[in-house]
Amino acid sequence: MESFIQHRKGRTPRQVHRDLEDLKDDELGRYGFTGRTAHLYRRNDPTQFRAVGTHTGVDRFVTELTPTDQIDPSGEPLLMFYNDDCRISLSRRSQAAPFWFRPVDGDELIFVHEGTGHFETEFGRLSYRPGDYVYIPKGCTYRQIPDDQSLLLIIEAVDEYRVPEPGVLGRFFPFDSSLVAVPEAEVFEGDGREEYEVRFRQREGQTTLFYPFHPLDVEGWRGDLFPFTFNLEDYDVITSESVHLPPTVHLFMQATGVYVMNFLPRPAEARKGAERLPWFHRNTDFDEIAFFHGGSMFGIGMPPGLISHAPQGIHHGIPEKARERSRRKFDEFDRVEWKVIAIDTRRRLIATPVMTESASAEVQEEAQV
């Protein structure tokens, strides 16, 4: 249900996300940032609380985690979070696996945080570098061939990934889909082994196929279903000079219950009094994952490799001291240089035990920046 009527009670700013003075802007909303909304103007920072229980969120540096594929070519990625719609895993492979993968429960969207190399696929070869998204459609057989140790975030959806419907800006913004890199057909020659192993990537159980020939023996292909890569450098950031825009403006790809967004370097809001950072909120209908790729915010470095989970209903947002700094340094900085990958999920995410182990003191410190 939506209502045209917007009520205003007590002391509030004249416009949303502007001229807060000593108030703390806390948004209570439905359906992310697109449904009915209330802005609660508080005296205190609502993220300052002590939480006890299972619905409290997680902050971990992925560089502290060791997937089995980091130490053994026959190993596999590490599952970090999951629900009925998606799974989020970590890979740190430095050597090619002696087998191939085939995702059978859904599409995979892989973000490259570190490393270079290429993927062998049934459609051909796809090179990758930091900042790339690699899209692997459900059922496509592939193998990663790293040049060095790579760090990949794998976002596996049960449903098909799709590009959001074009809005008022048209179909070329925030990104031009003609800039994706598509593989050329290539037959990959065998190495003389008797059998070639293809492991299914599946949510439950384990299945392996063995072929007497190389599984990537495709002479040619045609159609509109194919793997591709797309780099963050080619993503157009939509900005506003007068107000901080909601995260959904930066939506990249989506599947049922899963939304992937990019927060990238951009001009900072220039109007005096405008808030330059996301407001406090407790996104009541979505869990939120933030993966820090790098960059800085008003002179403070972002912690590369930090993954942060904020469950729906729990207050989160940039700490108040960072907001105060952004106001104090208004004339000193005219850009926000952050690089953050955001994943919102409609269903609550469950963290695996390895993610809920006690975080290091460094994580606790960095999470408060």
Tab-separated table of N, CA, C and O in Angstrom, residues 6 16 38 56 73 139 228 263 270 278 298:
chain	number	residue	atom	x	y	z
A	6	GLN	N	2.050	12.768	2.865
A	6	GLN	CA	3.256	12.753	3.686
A	6	GLN	C	3.009	13.643	4.903
A	6	GLN	O	2.804	14.847	4.769
A	16	VAL	N	14.327	16.369	2.694
A	16	VAL	CA	14.931	15.104	3.084
A	16	VAL	C	16.433	15.122	2.805
A	16	VAL	O	16.877	15.577	1.747
A	38	ALA	N	9.326	6.368	6.363
A	38	ALA	CA	9.280	7.368	7.432
A	38	ALA	C	10.718	7.759	7.762
A	38	ALA	O	11.605	6.896	7.824
A	56	THR	N	22.525	-10.411	14.239
A	56	THR	CA	23.356	-9.265	14.604
A	56	THR	C	24.322	-8.811	13.518
A	56	THR	O	24.966	-7.787	13.658
A	73	PRO	N	44.706	-27.294	-5.620
A	73	PRO	CA	44.049	-27.103	-6.916
A	73	PRO	C	42.725	-27.861	-7.048
A	73	PRO	O	41.832	-27.449	-7.789
A	139	GLY	N	24.188	-23.926	-16.059
A	139	GLY	CA	24.404	-25.053	-16.970
A	139	GLY	C	25.639	-24.940	-17.828
A	139	GLY	O	25.967	-25.883	-18.558
A	228	PHE	N	29.853	-13.553	-20.093
A	228	PHE	CA	30.505	-12.302	-20.484
A	228	PHE	C	31.220	-11.703	-19.282
A	228	PHE	O	31.025	-12.138	-18.143
A	263	PHE	N	28.765	0.981	-5.842
A	263	PHE	CA	29.001	2.321	-5.312
A	263	PHE	C	30.426	2.700	-5.706
A	263	PHE	O	31.397	2.153	-5.163
A	270	ALA	N	27.250	18.937	-3.930
A	270	ALA	CA	27.869	20.262	-3.838
A	270	ALA	C	27.019	21.288	-3.105
A	270	ALA	O	27.543	22.329	-2.687
A	278	PRO	N	25.407	7.984	2.945
A	278	PRO	CA	24.114	7.319	3.161
A	278	PRO	C	23.601	7.555	4.580
A	278	PRO	O	24.364	7.563	5.541
A	298	PHE	N	36.470	10.925	1.637
A	298	PHE	CA	36.871	12.184	2.264
A	298	PHE	C	38.190	12.032	3.026
A	298	PHE	O	38.330	12.461	4.164
